[in-house]
Amino acid sequence: MNNEELQKEMELKQQIQQLELMVKQKLTKQALERFGNVKAAHPEKAIQLLAYLGQMIQSGQVDEQIDDDQLKEILIKLTPEKKEFKIKRM
């Protein structure tokens, strides 16, 4: 990696950290715990969740704390539907 790529990566990490700080202030203790679990298991999904929650907060859609149930609903919305494949034996 050259210096320019390293600098862009550092800026991106810093933006994610700032977004995470903003979002964490709006999460209840249980929701914060769930976010930590998502971040550990699926880092890319955690970033997607941060972006979504950040947009909601900045647009004024979130007035009070987001609880665990609300966070679950948001995660379900962000998860694409799985296609089921049926295998027929002949």
Coordinates of C-alpha atoms in Angstrom, one line a residue:
M1 CA 0.0 0.0 0.0
N2 CA 1.2 3.5 -0.7
N3 CA 0.8 6.5 1.5
E4 CA -2.4 7.7 -0.3
E5 CA -4.1 4.4 0.2
L6 CA -3.1 4.2 3.9
Q7 CA -4.3 7.8 4.4
K8 CA -7.7 7.0 2.9
E9 CA -8.0 3.8 5.0
M10 CA -7.2 5.8 8.2
E11 CA -9.8 8.5 7.3
L12 CA -12.4 5.8 6.7
K13 CA -11.6 4.1 10.0
Q14 CA -11.8 7.5 11.7
Q15 CA -15.2 8.2 10.1
I16 CA -16.5 4.8 11.2
Q17 CA -15.3 5.5 14.8
Q18 CA -17.1 8.8 14.9
L19 CA -20.3 7.3 13.5
E20 CA -20.0 4.5 16.1
L21 CA -19.7 7.0 18.9
M22 CA -22.8 8.9 17.7
V23 CA -24.8 5.7 17.3
K24 CA -23.8 4.1 20.6
Q25 CA -25.2 7.1 22.5
K26 CA -28.6 6.2 21.2
L27 CA -28.5 2.5 22.1
T28 CA -29.8 0.9 25.3
K29 CA -27.5 -1.4 27.2
Q30 CA -29.0 -4.5 25.6
A31 CA -29.0 -3.0 22.1
L32 CA -25.3 -2.0 22.6
E33 CA -24.5 -5.6 23.6
R34 CA -26.3 -6.9 20.5
F35 CA -24.4 -4.4 18.4
G36 CA -21.1 -5.6 19.9
N37 CA -22.0 -9.2 19.0
V38 CA -22.9 -8.3 15.5
K39 CA -19.6 -6.3 15.2
A40 CA -17.6 -9.3 16.4
A41 CA -19.4 -11.9 14.2
H42 CA -20.1 -9.8 11.1
P43 CA -18.0 -6.7 10.8
E44 CA -19.4 -5.7 7.4
K45 CA -23.0 -6.0 8.7
A46 CA -22.0 -3.8 11.7
I47 CA -20.8 -1.1 9.4
Q48 CA -24.0 -1.3 7.3
L49 CA -26.0 -1.1 10.5
L50 CA -23.9 2.0 11.7
A51 CA -24.6 3.7 8.4
Y52 CA -28.3 3.0 8.5
L53 CA -28.6 4.2 12.2
G54 CA -26.4 7.2 11.5
Q55 CA -28.8 8.3 8.7
M56 CA -31.8 7.8 10.9
I57 CA -30.2 9.8 13.8
Q58 CA -29.0 12.7 11.5
S59 CA -32.4 12.9 9.8
G60 CA -34.2 13.2 13.1
Q61 CA -36.0 9.9 12.9
V62 CA -34.6 8.8 16.3
D63 CA -35.8 10.8 19.3
E64 CA -35.2 8.4 22.1
Q65 CA -33.0 5.4 22.8
I66 CA -33.1 2.4 20.4
D67 CA -33.8 -0.7 22.4
D68 CA -32.9 -4.3 21.6
D69 CA -36.2 -5.1 19.9
Q70 CA -36.0 -2.1 17.6
L71 CA -32.4 -3.1 16.8
K72 CA -33.5 -6.6 15.9
E73 CA -36.1 -5.2 13.6
I74 CA -33.6 -3.0 11.9
L75 CA -31.2 -6.0 11.5
I76 CA -34.0 -8.0 9.9
K77 CA -34.7 -5.2 7.4
L78 CA -31.0 -5.0 6.5
T79 CA -30.7 -8.8 6.0
P80 CA -31.5 -9.9 2.5
E81 CA -34.1 -12.6 2.1
K82 CA -32.6 -16.1 1.7
K83 CA -33.7 -18.0 -1.3
E84 CA -34.9 -21.5 -0.6
F85 CA -34.0 -24.3 -2.9
K86 CA -36.1 -27.4 -3.0
I87 CA -34.3 -30.5 -4.1
K88 CA -36.6 -33.2 -5.6
R89 CA -35.3 -36.7 -5.7
M90 CA -36.3 -38.7 -8.7

